[in-house]
């Protein structure tokens, strides 16, 4: 019994695949769909153009200096890393979490470990590097994961970089 196979055609140099001009991950997913609330807006060209544009998220109003001024002396000491290196857009959203009892207990534990001469990874200056590389307004998806932090020059604080 013979099988029929399609013969592979030969491609000339001019027929080879060309990379797309806008071949980024963002172009793959395309523009956001209009919100469901815009259905009754009408079908004019101007209405369609307005519906296609995604509304800007309201800017988070956060006064970092005022927030820091409201912290206790112990909180300021424990949260020095967050105050100095966590991007302000994330700090505005995480301010209640970083002042929680559990987070402050974690900071106390890490300070005891450091005082005992133990190393922990990533290095302090890299713990919040993710927030500086990705301010909140640029984030579309957050994937939580874990890097195996073993030793010096291995940990960088970006699990899926």
CSV table of C-alpha atoms in Angstrom, one decimal:
chain,number,residue,atom,x,y,z
A,1,UNK,CA,0.0,0.0,0.0
A,2,UNK,CA,1.5,3.3,-0.9
A,3,UNK,CA,1.1,6.4,1.0
A,4,UNK,CA,0.5,9.8,-0.5
A,5,UNK,CA,2.7,12.5,0.8
A,6,UNK,CA,2.8,16.1,-0.2
A,7,UNK,CA,6.2,17.0,-1.5
A,8,UNK,CA,7.9,19.8,0.2
A,9,UNK,CA,8.4,22.7,-2.1
A,10,UNK,CA,11.7,24.5,-2.2
A,11,UNK,CA,11.8,28.1,-1.0
A,12,UNK,CA,13.9,30.6,-2.8
A,13,UNK,CA,15.8,33.2,-0.8
A,14,UNK,CA,13.2,35.8,-1.5
A,15,UNK,CA,10.4,33.5,-0.3
A,16,UNK,CA,11.9,32.9,3.2
A,17,UNK,CA,10.1,33.8,6.3
A,18,UNK,CA,10.5,37.4,7.3
A,19,UNK,CA,10.3,38.5,10.9
A,20,UNK,CA,7.2,40.6,11.7
A,21,UNK,CA,7.9,44.3,12.1
A,22,UNK,CA,6.2,44.4,15.5
A,23,UNK,CA,7.0,40.9,16.7
A,24,UNK,CA,6.7,41.5,20.4
A,25,UNK,CA,4.6,39.7,23.0
A,26,UNK,CA,2.4,42.8,23.4
A,27,UNK,CA,1.6,42.8,19.7
A,28,UNK,CA,0.7,39.1,19.8
A,29,UNK,CA,-2.2,39.7,22.3
A,30,UNK,CA,-3.4,42.9,20.5
A,31,UNK,CA,-5.3,45.8,21.8
A,32,UNK,CA,-7.6,45.4,24.8
A,33,UNK,CA,-11.3,44.7,24.0
A,34,UNK,CA,-13.8,47.5,24.8
A,35,UNK,CA,-15.5,47.4,28.1
A,36,UNK,CA,-19.0,45.7,28.2
A,37,UNK,CA,-20.6,48.9,29.4
A,38,UNK,CA,-19.9,50.7,26.1
A,39,UNK,CA,-22.4,48.6,24.1
A,40,UNK,CA,-25.1,51.2,24.1
A,41,UNK,CA,-22.8,54.0,23.1
A,42,UNK,CA,-23.8,54.0,19.4
A,43,UNK,CA,-22.2,52.8,16.3
A,44,UNK,CA,-20.6,56.0,15.0
A,45,UNK,CA,-16.9,55.9,13.9
A,46,UNK,CA,-16.0,58.3,16.7
A,47,UNK,CA,-17.9,56.1,19.2
A,48,UNK,CA,-16.1,53.0,18.0
A,49,UNK,CA,-12.7,54.7,18.2
A,50,UNK,CA,-13.4,55.9,21.7
A,51,UNK,CA,-14.5,52.4,22.8
A,52,UNK,CA,-11.3,50.8,21.4
A,53,UNK,CA,-9.1,52.9,23.6
A,54,UNK,CA,-8.8,51.5,27.1
A,55,UNK,CA,-9.4,54.0,29.8
A,56,UNK,CA,-6.4,54.9,31.9
A,57,UNK,CA,-6.3,53.5,35.4
A,58,UNK,CA,-6.6,56.2,38.0
A,59,UNK,CA,-3.3,57.2,39.4
A,60,UNK,CA,-2.8,56.1,43.0
A,61,UNK,CA,-2.3,59.1,45.2
A,62,UNK,CA,0.3,58.3,47.7
A,63,UNK,CA,2.4,60.7,49.7
A,64,UNK,CA,5.5,58.6,50.6
A,65,UNK,CA,7.0,61.3,52.9
A,66,UNK,CA,3.7,61.6,54.8
A,67,UNK,CA,3.4,57.8,55.1
A,68,UNK,CA,7.0,57.6,56.4
A,69,UNK,CA,6.4,60.4,58.9
A,70,UNK,CA,3.4,58.4,60.3
A,71,UNK,CA,5.6,55.4,61.1
A,72,UNK,CA,7.0,54.6,64.5
A,73,UNK,CA,10.7,54.7,65.0
A,74,UNK,CA,10.9,50.9,65.1
A,75,UNK,CA,8.8,50.7,61.9
A,76,UNK,CA,11.1,53.1,60.2
A,77,UNK,CA,14.2,51.1,61.2
A,78,UNK,CA,12.6,47.7,60.2
A,79,UNK,CA,11.2,49.1,56.9
A,80,UNK,CA,14.3,51.0,55.8
A,81,UNK,CA,14.8,48.6,52.9
A,82,UNK,CA,11.2,48.9,51.7
A,83,UNK,CA,11.3,52.7,52.1
A,84,UNK,CA,14.6,53.1,50.2
A,85,UNK,CA,14.3,50.4,47.5
A,86,UNK,CA,10.7,49.4,46.9
A,87,UNK,CA,9.3,51.3,43.9
A,88,UNK,CA,6.8,53.9,45.1
A,89,UNK,CA,4.0,52.6,42.8
A,90,UNK,CA,4.2,49.2,44.7
A,91,UNK,CA,4.8,50.8,48.1
A,92,UNK,CA,1.5,52.7,47.6
A,93,UNK,CA,-0.3,49.4,47.2
A,94,UNK,CA,1.6,47.3,49.8
A,95,UNK,CA,1.9,49.9,52.5
A,96,UNK,CA,-0.7,48.2,54.7
A,97,UNK,CA,1.0,44.8,54.2
A,98,UNK,CA,4.5,46.0,55.1
A,99,UNK,CA,3.3,47.4,58.3
A,100,UNK,CA,1.4,44.3,59.3
A,101,UNK,CA,2.5,42.3,62.4
A,102,UNK,CA,3.5,39.3,60.3
A,103,UNK,CA,5.7,41.3,58.0
A,104,UNK,CA,7.3,43.2,60.8
A,105,UNK,CA,8.0,39.9,62.6
A,106,UNK,CA,9.6,38.6,59.4
A,107,UNK,CA,11.8,41.7,59.3
A,108,UNK,CA,12.8,41.2,62.9
A,109,UNK,CA,13.8,37.6,62.2
A,110,UNK,CA,15.9,38.6,59.2
A,111,UNK,CA,17.6,41.2,61.3
A,112,UNK,CA,18.4,38.6,63.9
A,113,UNK,CA,19.8,36.3,61.2
A,114,UNK,CA,22.0,39.1,59.8
A,115,UNK,CA,23.2,40.0,63.3
A,116,UNK,CA,24.2,36.4,63.8
A,117,UNK,CA,26.3,36.5,60.7
A,118,UNK,CA,24.1,34.4,58.5
A,119,UNK,CA,23.8,35.2,54.8
A,120,UNK,CA,20.4,35.3,53.1
A,121,UNK,CA,19.6,35.7,49.5
A,122,UNK,CA,19.0,37.7,47.4
A,123,UNK,CA,21.2,40.4,48.8
A,124,UNK,CA,19.3,43.2,50.5
A,125,UNK,CA,19.8,45.6,47.6
A,126,UNK,CA,18.2,43.1,45.2
A,127,UNK,CA,15.2,42.0,47.2
A,128,UNK,CA,12.9,44.6,45.6
A,129,UNK,CA,14.7,44.9,42.2
A,130,UNK,CA,11.5,43.4,40.6
A,131,UNK,CA,9.6,46.5,41.7
A,132,UNK,CA,12.1,48.9,40.1
A,133,UNK,CA,12.1,46.9,36.8
A,134,UNK,CA,8.3,46.8,36.7
A,135,UNK,CA,6.5,49.7,38.2
A,136,UNK,CA,2.9,48.8,38.9
A,137,UNK,CA,1.3,50.7,36.0
A,138,UNK,CA,3.3,48.6,33.6
A,139,UNK,CA,2.3,45.2,35.0
A,140,UNK,CA,-0.3,43.1,33.2
A,141,UNK,CA,0.2,39.7,34.9
A,142,UNK,CA,2.0,38.6,38.1
A,143,UNK,CA,3.4,35.1,38.2
A,144,UNK,CA,4.6,34.0,41.6
A,145,UNK,CA,7.4,31.5,41.7
A,146,UNK,CA,10.7,30.8,43.4
A,147,UNK,CA,14.3,31.0,42.3
A,148,UNK,CA,16.6,28.6,44.1
A,149,UNK,CA,18.9,31.1,45.8
A,150,UNK,CA,22.1,29.2,46.6
A,151,UNK,CA,25.0,31.5,46.7
A,152,UNK,CA,26.7,34.8,45.8
A,153,UNK,CA,26.1,36.0,42.3
A,154,UNK,CA,23.2,33.6,41.8
A,155,UNK,CA,20.2,35.3,43.3
A,156,UNK,CA,18.8,38.5,41.7
A,157,UNK,CA,15.2,38.7,42.9
A,158,UNK,CA,13.6,38.0,39.5
A,159,UNK,CA,12.2,34.5,39.5
A,160,UNK,CA,11.2,34.4,35.8
A,161,UNK,CA,13.6,36.8,34.2
